[in-house]
Tab-separated table of C-alpha atoms and ligand atoms in Angstrom:
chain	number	residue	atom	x	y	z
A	19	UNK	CA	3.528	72.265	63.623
A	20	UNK	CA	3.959	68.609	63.394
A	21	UNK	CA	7.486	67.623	62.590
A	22	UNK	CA	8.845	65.856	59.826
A	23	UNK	CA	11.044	62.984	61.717
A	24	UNK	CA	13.966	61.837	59.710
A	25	UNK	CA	16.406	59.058	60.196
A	26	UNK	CA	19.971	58.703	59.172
A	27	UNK	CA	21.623	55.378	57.951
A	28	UNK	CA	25.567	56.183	58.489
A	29	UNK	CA	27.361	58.731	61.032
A	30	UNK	CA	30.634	58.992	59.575
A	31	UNK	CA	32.112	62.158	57.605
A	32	UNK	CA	29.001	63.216	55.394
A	33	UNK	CA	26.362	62.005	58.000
A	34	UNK	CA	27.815	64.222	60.668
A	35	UNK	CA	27.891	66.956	58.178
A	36	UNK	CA	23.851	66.175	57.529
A	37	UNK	CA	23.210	66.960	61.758
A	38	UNK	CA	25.048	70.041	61.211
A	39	UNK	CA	23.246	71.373	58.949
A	40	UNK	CA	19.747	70.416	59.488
A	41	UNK	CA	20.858	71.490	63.353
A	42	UNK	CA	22.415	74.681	62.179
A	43	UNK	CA	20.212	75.827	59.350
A	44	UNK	CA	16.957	74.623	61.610
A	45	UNK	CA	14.950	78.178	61.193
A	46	UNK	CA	16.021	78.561	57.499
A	47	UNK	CA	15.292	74.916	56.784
A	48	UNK	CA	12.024	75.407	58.719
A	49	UNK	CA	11.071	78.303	57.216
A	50	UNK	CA	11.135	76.383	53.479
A	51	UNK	CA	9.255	73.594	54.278
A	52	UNK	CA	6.649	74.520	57.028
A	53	UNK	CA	7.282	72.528	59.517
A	54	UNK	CA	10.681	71.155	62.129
A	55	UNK	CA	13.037	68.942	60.960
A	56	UNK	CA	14.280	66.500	63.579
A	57	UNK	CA	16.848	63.317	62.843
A	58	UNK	CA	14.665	61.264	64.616
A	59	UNK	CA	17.046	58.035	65.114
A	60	UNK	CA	20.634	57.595	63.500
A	61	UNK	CA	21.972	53.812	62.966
A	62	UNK	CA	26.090	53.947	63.170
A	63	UNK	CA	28.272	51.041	63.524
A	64	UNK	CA	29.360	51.994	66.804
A	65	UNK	CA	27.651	53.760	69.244
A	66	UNK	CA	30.682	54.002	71.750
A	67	UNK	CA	32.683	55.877	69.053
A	68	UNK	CA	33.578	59.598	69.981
A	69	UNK	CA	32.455	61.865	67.922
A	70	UNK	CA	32.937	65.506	67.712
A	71	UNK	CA	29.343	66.521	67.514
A	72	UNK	CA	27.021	65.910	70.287
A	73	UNK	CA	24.225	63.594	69.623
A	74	UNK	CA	21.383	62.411	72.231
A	75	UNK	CA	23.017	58.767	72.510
A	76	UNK	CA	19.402	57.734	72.954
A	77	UNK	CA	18.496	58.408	69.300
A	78	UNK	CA	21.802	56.086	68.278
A	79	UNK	CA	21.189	52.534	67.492
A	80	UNK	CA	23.609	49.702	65.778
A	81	UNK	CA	20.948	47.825	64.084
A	82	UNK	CA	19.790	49.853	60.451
A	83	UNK	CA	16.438	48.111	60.744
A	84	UNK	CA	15.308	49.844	63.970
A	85	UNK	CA	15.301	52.984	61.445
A	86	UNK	CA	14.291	51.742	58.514
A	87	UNK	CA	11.120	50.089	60.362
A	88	UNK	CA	10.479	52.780	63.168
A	89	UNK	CA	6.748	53.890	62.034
A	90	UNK	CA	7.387	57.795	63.001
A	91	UNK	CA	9.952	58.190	60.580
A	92	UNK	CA	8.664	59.557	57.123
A	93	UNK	CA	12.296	59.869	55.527
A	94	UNK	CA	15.515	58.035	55.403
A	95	UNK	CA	18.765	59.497	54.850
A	96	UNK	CA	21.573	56.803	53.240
A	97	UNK	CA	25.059	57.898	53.981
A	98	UNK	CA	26.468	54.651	54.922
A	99	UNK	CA	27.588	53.216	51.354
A	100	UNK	CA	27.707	49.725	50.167
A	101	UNK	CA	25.412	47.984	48.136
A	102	UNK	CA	23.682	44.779	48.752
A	103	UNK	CA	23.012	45.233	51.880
A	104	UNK	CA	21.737	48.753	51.762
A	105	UNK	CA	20.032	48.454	48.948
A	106	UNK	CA	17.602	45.765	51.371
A	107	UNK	CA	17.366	48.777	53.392
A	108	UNK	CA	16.321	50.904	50.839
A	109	UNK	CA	14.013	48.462	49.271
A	110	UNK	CA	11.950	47.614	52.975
A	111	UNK	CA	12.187	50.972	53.417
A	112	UNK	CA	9.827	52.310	50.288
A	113	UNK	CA	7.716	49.324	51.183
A	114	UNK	CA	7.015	50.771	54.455
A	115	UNK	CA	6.433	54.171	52.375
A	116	UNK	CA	9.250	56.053	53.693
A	117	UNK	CA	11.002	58.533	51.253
A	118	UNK	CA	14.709	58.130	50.046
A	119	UNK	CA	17.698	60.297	50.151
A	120	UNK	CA	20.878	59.151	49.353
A	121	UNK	CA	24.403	59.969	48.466
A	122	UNK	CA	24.630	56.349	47.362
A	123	UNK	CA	26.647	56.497	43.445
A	124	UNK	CA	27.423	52.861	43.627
A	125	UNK	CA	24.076	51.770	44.554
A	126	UNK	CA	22.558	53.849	42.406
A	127	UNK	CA	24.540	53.157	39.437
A	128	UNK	CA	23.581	49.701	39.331
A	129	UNK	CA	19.963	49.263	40.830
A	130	UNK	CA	18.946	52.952	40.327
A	131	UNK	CA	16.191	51.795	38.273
A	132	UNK	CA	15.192	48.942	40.052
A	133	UNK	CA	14.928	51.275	43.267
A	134	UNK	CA	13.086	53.953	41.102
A	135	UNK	CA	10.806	51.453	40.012
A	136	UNK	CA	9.510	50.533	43.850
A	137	UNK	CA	9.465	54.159	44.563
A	138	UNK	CA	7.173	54.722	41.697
A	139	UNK	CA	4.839	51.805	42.831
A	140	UNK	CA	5.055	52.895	46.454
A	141	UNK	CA	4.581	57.028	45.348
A	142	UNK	CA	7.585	57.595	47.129
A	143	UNK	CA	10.655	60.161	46.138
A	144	UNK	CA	14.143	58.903	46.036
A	145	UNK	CA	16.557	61.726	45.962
A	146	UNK	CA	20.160	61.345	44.975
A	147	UNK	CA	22.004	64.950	44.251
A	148	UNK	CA	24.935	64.010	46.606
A	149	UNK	CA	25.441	60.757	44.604
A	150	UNK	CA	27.413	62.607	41.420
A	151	UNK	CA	29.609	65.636	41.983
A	152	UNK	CA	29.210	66.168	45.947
A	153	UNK	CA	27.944	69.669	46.194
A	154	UNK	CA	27.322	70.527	42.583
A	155	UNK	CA	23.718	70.310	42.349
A	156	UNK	CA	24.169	68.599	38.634
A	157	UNK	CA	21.088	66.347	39.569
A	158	UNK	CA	18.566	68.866	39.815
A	159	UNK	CA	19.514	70.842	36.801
A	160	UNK	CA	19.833	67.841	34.593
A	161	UNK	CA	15.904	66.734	35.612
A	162	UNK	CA	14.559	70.778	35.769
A	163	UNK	CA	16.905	72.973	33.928
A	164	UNK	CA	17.308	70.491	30.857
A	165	UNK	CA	13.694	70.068	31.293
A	166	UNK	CA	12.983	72.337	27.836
A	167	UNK	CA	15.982	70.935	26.237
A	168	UNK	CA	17.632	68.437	24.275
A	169	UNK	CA	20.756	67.298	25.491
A	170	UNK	CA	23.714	66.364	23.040
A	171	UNK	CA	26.973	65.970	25.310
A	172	UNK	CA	28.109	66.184	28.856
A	173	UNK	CA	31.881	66.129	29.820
A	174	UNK	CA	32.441	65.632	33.406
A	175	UNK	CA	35.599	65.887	35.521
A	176	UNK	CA	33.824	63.797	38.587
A	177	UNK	CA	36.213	62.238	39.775
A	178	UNK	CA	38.406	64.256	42.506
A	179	UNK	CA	41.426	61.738	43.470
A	180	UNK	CA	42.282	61.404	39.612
A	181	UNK	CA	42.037	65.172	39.089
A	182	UNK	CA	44.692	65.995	42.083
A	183	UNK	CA	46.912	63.231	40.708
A	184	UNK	CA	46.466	64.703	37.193
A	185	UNK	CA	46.644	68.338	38.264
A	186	UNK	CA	49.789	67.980	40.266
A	187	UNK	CA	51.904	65.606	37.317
A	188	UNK	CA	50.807	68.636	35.188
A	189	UNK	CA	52.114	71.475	37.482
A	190	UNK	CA	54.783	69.643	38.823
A	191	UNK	CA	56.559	67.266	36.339
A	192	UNK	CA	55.933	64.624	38.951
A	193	UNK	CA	55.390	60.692	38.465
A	194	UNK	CA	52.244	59.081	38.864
A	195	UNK	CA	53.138	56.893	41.372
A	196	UNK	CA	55.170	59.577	43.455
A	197	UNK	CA	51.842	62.112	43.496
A	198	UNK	CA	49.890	58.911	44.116
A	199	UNK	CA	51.750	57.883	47.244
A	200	UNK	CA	51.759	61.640	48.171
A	201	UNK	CA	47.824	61.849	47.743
A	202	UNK	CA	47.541	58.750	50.058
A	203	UNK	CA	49.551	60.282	52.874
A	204	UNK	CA	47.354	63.318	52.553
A	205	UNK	CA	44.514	61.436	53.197
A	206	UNK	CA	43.074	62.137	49.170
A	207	UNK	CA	43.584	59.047	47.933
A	208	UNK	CA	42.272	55.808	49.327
A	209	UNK	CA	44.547	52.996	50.536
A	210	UNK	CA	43.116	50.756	47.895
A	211	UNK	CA	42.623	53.657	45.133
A	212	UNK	CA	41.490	51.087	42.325
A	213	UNK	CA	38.002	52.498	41.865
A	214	UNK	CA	38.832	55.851	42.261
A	215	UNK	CA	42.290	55.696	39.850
A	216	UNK	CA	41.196	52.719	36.876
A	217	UNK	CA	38.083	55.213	36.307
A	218	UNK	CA	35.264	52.965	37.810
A	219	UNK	CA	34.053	56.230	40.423
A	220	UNK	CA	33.762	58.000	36.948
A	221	UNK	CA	31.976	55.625	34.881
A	222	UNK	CA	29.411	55.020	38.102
A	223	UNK	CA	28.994	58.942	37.959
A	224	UNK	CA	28.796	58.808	34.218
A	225	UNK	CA	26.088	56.288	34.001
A	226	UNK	CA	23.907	58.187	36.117
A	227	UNK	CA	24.429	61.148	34.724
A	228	UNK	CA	23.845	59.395	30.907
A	229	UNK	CA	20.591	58.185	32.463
A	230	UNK	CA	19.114	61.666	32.955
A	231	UNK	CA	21.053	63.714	30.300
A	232	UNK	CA	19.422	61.024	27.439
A	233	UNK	CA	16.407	59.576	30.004
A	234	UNK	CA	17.345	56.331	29.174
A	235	UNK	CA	18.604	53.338	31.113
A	236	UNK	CA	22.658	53.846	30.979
A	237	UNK	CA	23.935	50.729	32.907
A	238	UNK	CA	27.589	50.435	33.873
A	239	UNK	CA	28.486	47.665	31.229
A	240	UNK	CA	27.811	50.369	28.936
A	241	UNK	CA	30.476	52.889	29.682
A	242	UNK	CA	34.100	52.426	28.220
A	243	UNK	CA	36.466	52.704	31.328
A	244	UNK	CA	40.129	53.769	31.709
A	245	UNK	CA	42.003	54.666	33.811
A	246	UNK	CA	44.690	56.842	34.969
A	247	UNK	CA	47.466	54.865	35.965
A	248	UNK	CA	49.232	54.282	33.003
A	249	UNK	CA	49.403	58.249	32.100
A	250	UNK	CA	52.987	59.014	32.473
A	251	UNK	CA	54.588	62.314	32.742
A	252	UNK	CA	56.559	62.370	29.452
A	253	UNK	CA	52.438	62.212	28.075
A	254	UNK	CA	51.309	65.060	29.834
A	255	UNK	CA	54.446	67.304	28.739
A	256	UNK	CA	53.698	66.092	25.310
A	257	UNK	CA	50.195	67.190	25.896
A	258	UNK	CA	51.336	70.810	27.349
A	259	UNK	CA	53.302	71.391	24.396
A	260	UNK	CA	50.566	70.824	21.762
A	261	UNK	CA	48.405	72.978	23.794
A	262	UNK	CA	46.458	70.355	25.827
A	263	UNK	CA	45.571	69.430	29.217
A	264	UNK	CA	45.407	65.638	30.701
A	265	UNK	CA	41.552	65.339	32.246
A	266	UNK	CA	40.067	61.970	33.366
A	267	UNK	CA	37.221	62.838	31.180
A	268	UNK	CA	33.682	61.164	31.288
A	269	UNK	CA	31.989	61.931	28.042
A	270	UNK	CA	28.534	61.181	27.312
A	271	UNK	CA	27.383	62.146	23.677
A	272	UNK	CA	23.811	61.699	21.874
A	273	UNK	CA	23.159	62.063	18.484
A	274	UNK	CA	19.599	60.476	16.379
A	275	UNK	CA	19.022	58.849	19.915
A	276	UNK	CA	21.815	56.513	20.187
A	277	UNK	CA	24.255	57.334	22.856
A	278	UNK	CA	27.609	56.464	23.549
A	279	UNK	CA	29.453	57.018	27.386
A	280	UNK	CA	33.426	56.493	27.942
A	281	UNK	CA	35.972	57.577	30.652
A	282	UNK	CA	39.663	57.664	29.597
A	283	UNK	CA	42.359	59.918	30.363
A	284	UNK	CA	41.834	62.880	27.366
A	285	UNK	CA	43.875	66.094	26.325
A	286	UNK	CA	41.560	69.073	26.160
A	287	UNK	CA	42.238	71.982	24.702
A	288	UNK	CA	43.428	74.390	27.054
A	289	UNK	CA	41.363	77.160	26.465
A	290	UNK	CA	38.352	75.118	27.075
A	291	UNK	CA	36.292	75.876	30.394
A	292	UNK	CA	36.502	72.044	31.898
A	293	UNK	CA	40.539	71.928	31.180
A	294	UNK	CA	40.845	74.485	34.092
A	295	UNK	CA	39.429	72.648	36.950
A	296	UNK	CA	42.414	71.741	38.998
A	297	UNK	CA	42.600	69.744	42.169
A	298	UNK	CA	40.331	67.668	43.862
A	299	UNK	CA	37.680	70.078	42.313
A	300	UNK	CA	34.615	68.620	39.741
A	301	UNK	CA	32.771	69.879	36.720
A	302	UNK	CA	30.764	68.823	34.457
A	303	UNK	CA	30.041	70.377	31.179
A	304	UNK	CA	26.416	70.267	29.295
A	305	UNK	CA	25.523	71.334	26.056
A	306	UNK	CA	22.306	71.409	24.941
A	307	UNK	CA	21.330	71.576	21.421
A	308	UNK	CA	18.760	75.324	22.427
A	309	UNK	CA	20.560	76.199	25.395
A	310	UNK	CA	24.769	75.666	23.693
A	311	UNK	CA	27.199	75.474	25.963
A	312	UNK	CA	26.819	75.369	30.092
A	313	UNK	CA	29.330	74.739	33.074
A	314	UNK	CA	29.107	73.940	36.627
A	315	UNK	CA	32.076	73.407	39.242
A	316	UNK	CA	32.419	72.996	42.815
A	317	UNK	CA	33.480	70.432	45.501
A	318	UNK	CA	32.936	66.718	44.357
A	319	UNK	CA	33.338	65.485	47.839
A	320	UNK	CA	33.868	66.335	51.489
A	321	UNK	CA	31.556	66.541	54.372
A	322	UNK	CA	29.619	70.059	54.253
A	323	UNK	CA	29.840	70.595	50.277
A	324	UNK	CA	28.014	67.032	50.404
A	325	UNK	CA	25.526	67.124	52.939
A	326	UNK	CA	24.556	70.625	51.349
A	327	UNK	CA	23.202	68.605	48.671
A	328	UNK	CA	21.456	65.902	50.745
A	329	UNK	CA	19.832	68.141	52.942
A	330	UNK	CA	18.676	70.032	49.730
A	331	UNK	CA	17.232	66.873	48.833
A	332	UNK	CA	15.534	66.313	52.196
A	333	UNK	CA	13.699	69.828	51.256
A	334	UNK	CA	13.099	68.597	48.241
A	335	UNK	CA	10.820	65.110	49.755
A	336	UNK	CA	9.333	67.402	52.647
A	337	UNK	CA	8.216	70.079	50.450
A	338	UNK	CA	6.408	67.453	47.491
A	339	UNK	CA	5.179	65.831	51.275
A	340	UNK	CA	3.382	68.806	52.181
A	341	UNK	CA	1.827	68.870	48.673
A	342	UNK	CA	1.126	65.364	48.420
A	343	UNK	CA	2.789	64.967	45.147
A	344	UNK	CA	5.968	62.378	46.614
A	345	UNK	CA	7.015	59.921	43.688
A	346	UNK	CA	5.400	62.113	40.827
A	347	UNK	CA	8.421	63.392	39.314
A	348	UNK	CA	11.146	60.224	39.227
A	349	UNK	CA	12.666	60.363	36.205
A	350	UNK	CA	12.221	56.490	35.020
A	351	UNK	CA	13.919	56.194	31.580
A	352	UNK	CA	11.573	56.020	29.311
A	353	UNK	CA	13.266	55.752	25.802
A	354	UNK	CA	14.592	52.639	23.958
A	355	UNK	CA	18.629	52.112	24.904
A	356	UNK	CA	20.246	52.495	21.584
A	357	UNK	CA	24.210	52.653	21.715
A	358	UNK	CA	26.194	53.750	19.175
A	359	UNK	CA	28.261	51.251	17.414
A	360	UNK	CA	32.227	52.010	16.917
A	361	UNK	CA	31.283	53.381	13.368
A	362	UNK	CA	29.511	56.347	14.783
A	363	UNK	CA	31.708	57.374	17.547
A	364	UNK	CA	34.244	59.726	15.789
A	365	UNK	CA	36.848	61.851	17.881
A	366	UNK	CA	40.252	62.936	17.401
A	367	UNK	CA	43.158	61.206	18.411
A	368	UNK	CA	47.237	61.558	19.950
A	369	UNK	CA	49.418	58.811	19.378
A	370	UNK	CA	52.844	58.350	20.365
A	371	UNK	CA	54.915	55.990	18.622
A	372	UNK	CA	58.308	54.912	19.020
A	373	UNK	CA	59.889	53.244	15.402
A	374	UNK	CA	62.965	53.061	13.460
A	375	UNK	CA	64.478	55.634	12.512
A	376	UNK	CA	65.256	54.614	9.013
A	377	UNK	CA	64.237	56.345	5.528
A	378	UNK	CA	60.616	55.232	4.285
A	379	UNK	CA	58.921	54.847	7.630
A	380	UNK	CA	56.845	58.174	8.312
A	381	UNK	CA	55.853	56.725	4.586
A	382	UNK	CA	54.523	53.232	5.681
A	383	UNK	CA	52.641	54.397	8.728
A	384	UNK	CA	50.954	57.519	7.089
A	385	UNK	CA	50.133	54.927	4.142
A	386	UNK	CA	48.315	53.302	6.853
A	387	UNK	CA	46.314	55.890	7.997
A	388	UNK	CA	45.072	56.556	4.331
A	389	UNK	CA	43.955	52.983	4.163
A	390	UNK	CA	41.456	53.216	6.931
A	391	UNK	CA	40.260	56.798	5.576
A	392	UNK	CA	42.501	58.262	8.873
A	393	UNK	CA	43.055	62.189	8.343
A	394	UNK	CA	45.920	63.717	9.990
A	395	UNK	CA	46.158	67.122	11.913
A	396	UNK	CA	49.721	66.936	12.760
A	397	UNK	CA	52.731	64.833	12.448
A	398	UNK	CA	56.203	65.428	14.386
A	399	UNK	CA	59.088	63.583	14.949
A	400	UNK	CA	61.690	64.158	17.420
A	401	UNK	CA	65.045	63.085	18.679
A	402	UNK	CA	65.083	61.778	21.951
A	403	UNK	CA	68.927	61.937	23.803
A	404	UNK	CA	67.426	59.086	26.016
A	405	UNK	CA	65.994	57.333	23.652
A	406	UNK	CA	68.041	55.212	20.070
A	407	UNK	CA	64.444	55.068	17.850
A	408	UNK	CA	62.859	57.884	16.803
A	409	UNK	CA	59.632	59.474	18.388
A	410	UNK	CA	57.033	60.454	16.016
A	411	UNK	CA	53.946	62.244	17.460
A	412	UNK	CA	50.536	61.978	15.642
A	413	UNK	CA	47.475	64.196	16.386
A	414	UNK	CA	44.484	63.126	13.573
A	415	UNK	CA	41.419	64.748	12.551
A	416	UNK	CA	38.013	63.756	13.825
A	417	UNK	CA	37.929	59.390	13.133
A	418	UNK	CA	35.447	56.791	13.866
A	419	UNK	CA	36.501	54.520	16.911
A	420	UNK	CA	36.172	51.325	14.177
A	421	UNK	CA	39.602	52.951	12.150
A	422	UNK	CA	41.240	53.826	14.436
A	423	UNK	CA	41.087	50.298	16.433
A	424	UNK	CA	42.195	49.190	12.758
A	425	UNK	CA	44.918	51.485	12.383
A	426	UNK	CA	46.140	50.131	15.996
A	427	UNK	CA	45.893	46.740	15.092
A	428	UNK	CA	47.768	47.218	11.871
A	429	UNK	CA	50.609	48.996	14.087
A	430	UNK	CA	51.064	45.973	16.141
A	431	UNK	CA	51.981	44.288	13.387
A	432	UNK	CA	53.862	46.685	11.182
A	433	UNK	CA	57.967	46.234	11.596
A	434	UNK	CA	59.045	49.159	11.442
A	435	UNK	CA	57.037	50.580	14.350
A	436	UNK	CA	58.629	49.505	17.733
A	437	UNK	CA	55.794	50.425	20.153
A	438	UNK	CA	52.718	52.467	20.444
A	439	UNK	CA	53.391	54.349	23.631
A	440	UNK	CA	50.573	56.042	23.883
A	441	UNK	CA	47.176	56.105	22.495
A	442	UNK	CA	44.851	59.135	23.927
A	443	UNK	CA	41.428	60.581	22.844
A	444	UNK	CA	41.925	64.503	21.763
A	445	UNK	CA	39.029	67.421	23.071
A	446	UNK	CA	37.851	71.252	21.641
B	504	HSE	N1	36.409	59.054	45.462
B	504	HSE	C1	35.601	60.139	45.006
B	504	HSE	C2	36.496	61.180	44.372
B	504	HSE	C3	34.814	60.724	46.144
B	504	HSE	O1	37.729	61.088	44.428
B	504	HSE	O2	35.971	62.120	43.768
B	504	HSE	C4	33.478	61.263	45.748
B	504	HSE	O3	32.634	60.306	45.183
């Protein structure tokens, strides 16, 4: 049987992983899809570099558009990252009518639906499971298993680095910065761990994820982003005590068809089934308005769990090949982006705040609350040996995002309040 020839943009961690397993799993790859699988010609950055799998060097070329314009290959696999120049890549590459895979989240966050479009046009699939949640096929079920169902909110932890940061401050009592350092001499954390720890790996995940819960265009600029680094550790024990776990949550909700998508540092509930995913381990939670609640974890990075999903994906293009149906079911967002204004996005919220501690003051700042129709959960205040004003911790009920950014600005200004330490969204 004729081969399908495949070639692979990228031999570093995940594309290594990708020979393994379409090497290893040849007769149970075969067996799905009819025919041989063979990586066909690999474009690296080095073809000198050693390597510890053994690859015909004759298949290994430095220059991407040897692959992308070789006329025997029917599929490319995208594991080198970046964005403008790849997406060119990606771009030639459906003009020449090859089919995509890619583990690309950056890419595919912000030209997704530019590159669906061209696939479309050319009848071409472009596959991106590995993109969100490594080896978690969340993809797949979002486009089949939702298929029958309306979607109303997904929570995701999708972000590994943050979670080990946040998972070990928990268990630990540690700083940020020491379990940051610590991460980065294990090799977690990047050097430069901007992306990963100010939330912008999340809200890339998120928007993708938006775009097929709610199949409509999410674009980054309309996800709320922050980050982790200013979650200290006196917040998290605050957030153990009232029975709550620190997650960098994405959360995607939909209600009447307007949407709204944030990441921020949250406290969930801990008996809830995302607040015990620890480590560099993902999850994202779906509930559908038919199907209720639904979970799936697993690794969110790392070579094998990874490549598991992009060699799914490969399955995926050569089995619609050998139907002829490639590029028949993209999912191009096809209802009218409607975000939700700050009126309409209600949650419940933690504040600490530091004030005076003089008679009359849990008085002005509840009178506060009451003004911008704020309901309170729970109110404490505590002595603090290390610290002269008084610390008074707020959980509220349910509020729209609009009063509570008026409560906050009121508390900038109100005297007796000293400062707002911390300001998180509350979960379940
Ligand atoms: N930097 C990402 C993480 C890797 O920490 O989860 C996977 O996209």
């Amino acid at each position: 049987m004729k081969p399908v020839k495949v070639g692979l943009l990228g031999l570093g961690t995940v594309g290594t992983g990708v020979v393994r397993i379409v090497e290893g799993n040849q007769e149970h790859l075969s067996s799905q899809v009819g025919s041989p699988i063979v990586i066909e010609r690999i474009a690296v950055k080095n073809s000198e570099k050693a390597r510890d799998i053994v690859v015909d060097p004759s298949k290994l070329t430095t220059d991407p558009w040897e692959v992308i314009n070789d006329p025997e290959i029917d599929v490319i696999v995208e594991v080198m990252g970046g964005i403008n120049g790849t997406k060119d890549y990606i771009l030639q590459a459906l003009d020449h009518g090859k089919h995509i895979v890619t583990a690309n989240k950056d890419l595919m966050a912000l030209y997704g639906s530019e590159i669906l479009a061209k696939a479309q046009e050319k009848q071409c699939d472009v596959f991106y499971e590995a993109s969100v949640a490594g080896g978690i096929p969340i993809i797949r079920t979002l486009i089949e298993g939702f298929s029958s169902d309306r979607i109303v909110k997904i929570m995701g932890i999708v972000n590994g680095t943050t979670n080990y940061i946040l998972t070990k401050m928990s268990q630990e009592g540690a700083s940020y910065n020491d379990v940051l350092k610590e991460a980065q001499d294990l090799g977690y954390a990047e050097s430069d761990p901007t992306s990963d720890v100010e939330g912008l790996d999340a809200a890339r995940k998120m928007a993708i994820l938006g775009t097929l819960g709610f199949r409509t265009n999410v674009e980054l600029q309309d996800v709320s982003v922050k980050g982790i680094s200013g979650v200290s550790k006196e917040d998290i024990a605050f957030a153990k005590r009232l029975g709550y776990e620190m997650k960098l949550l994405g959360i995607a909700e939909c209600q009447n068809e307007e949407f709204n998508i944030s990441v921020q540092p949250t406290m969930i509930r801990a008996g809830h089934p995302i607040a015990s995913v620890n480590g560099v381990f993902n999850a994202v939670y779906v509930y559908g308005e038919a199907v209720g609640e639904t979970m799936f974890y697993g690794a969110g990075a790392g070579a094998m769990p990874t490549a598991t999903s992009i060699v799914a994906d490969l399955v995926a293009v050569i089995k619609n090949l050998k139907l002829g149906v490639n590029g028949l079911k993209q999912i191009v967002p096809y209802k009218t982006k409607k975000l939700k204004s700050d009126e309409d996005i209600y949650f419940k919220n933690f504040l600490l705040l530091h004030v005076d501690d003089k008679a009359g003051v849990l008085a002005k700042i509840t009178q506060v609350f009451a003004e911008y129709d704020v309901s309170l959960d729970s109110v404490v205040q505590q002595a603090n040996p290390h610290n002269p004003d008084a610390e008074i911790i707020i959980v509220t009920h349910n509020a729209s995002k609009a009063s509570m950014n008026k409560v906050l600005r009121h508390f900038e200004n109100l005297n007796v309040i000293r400062r707002i330490k911390s300001h998180y969204r509350v979960e379940g």
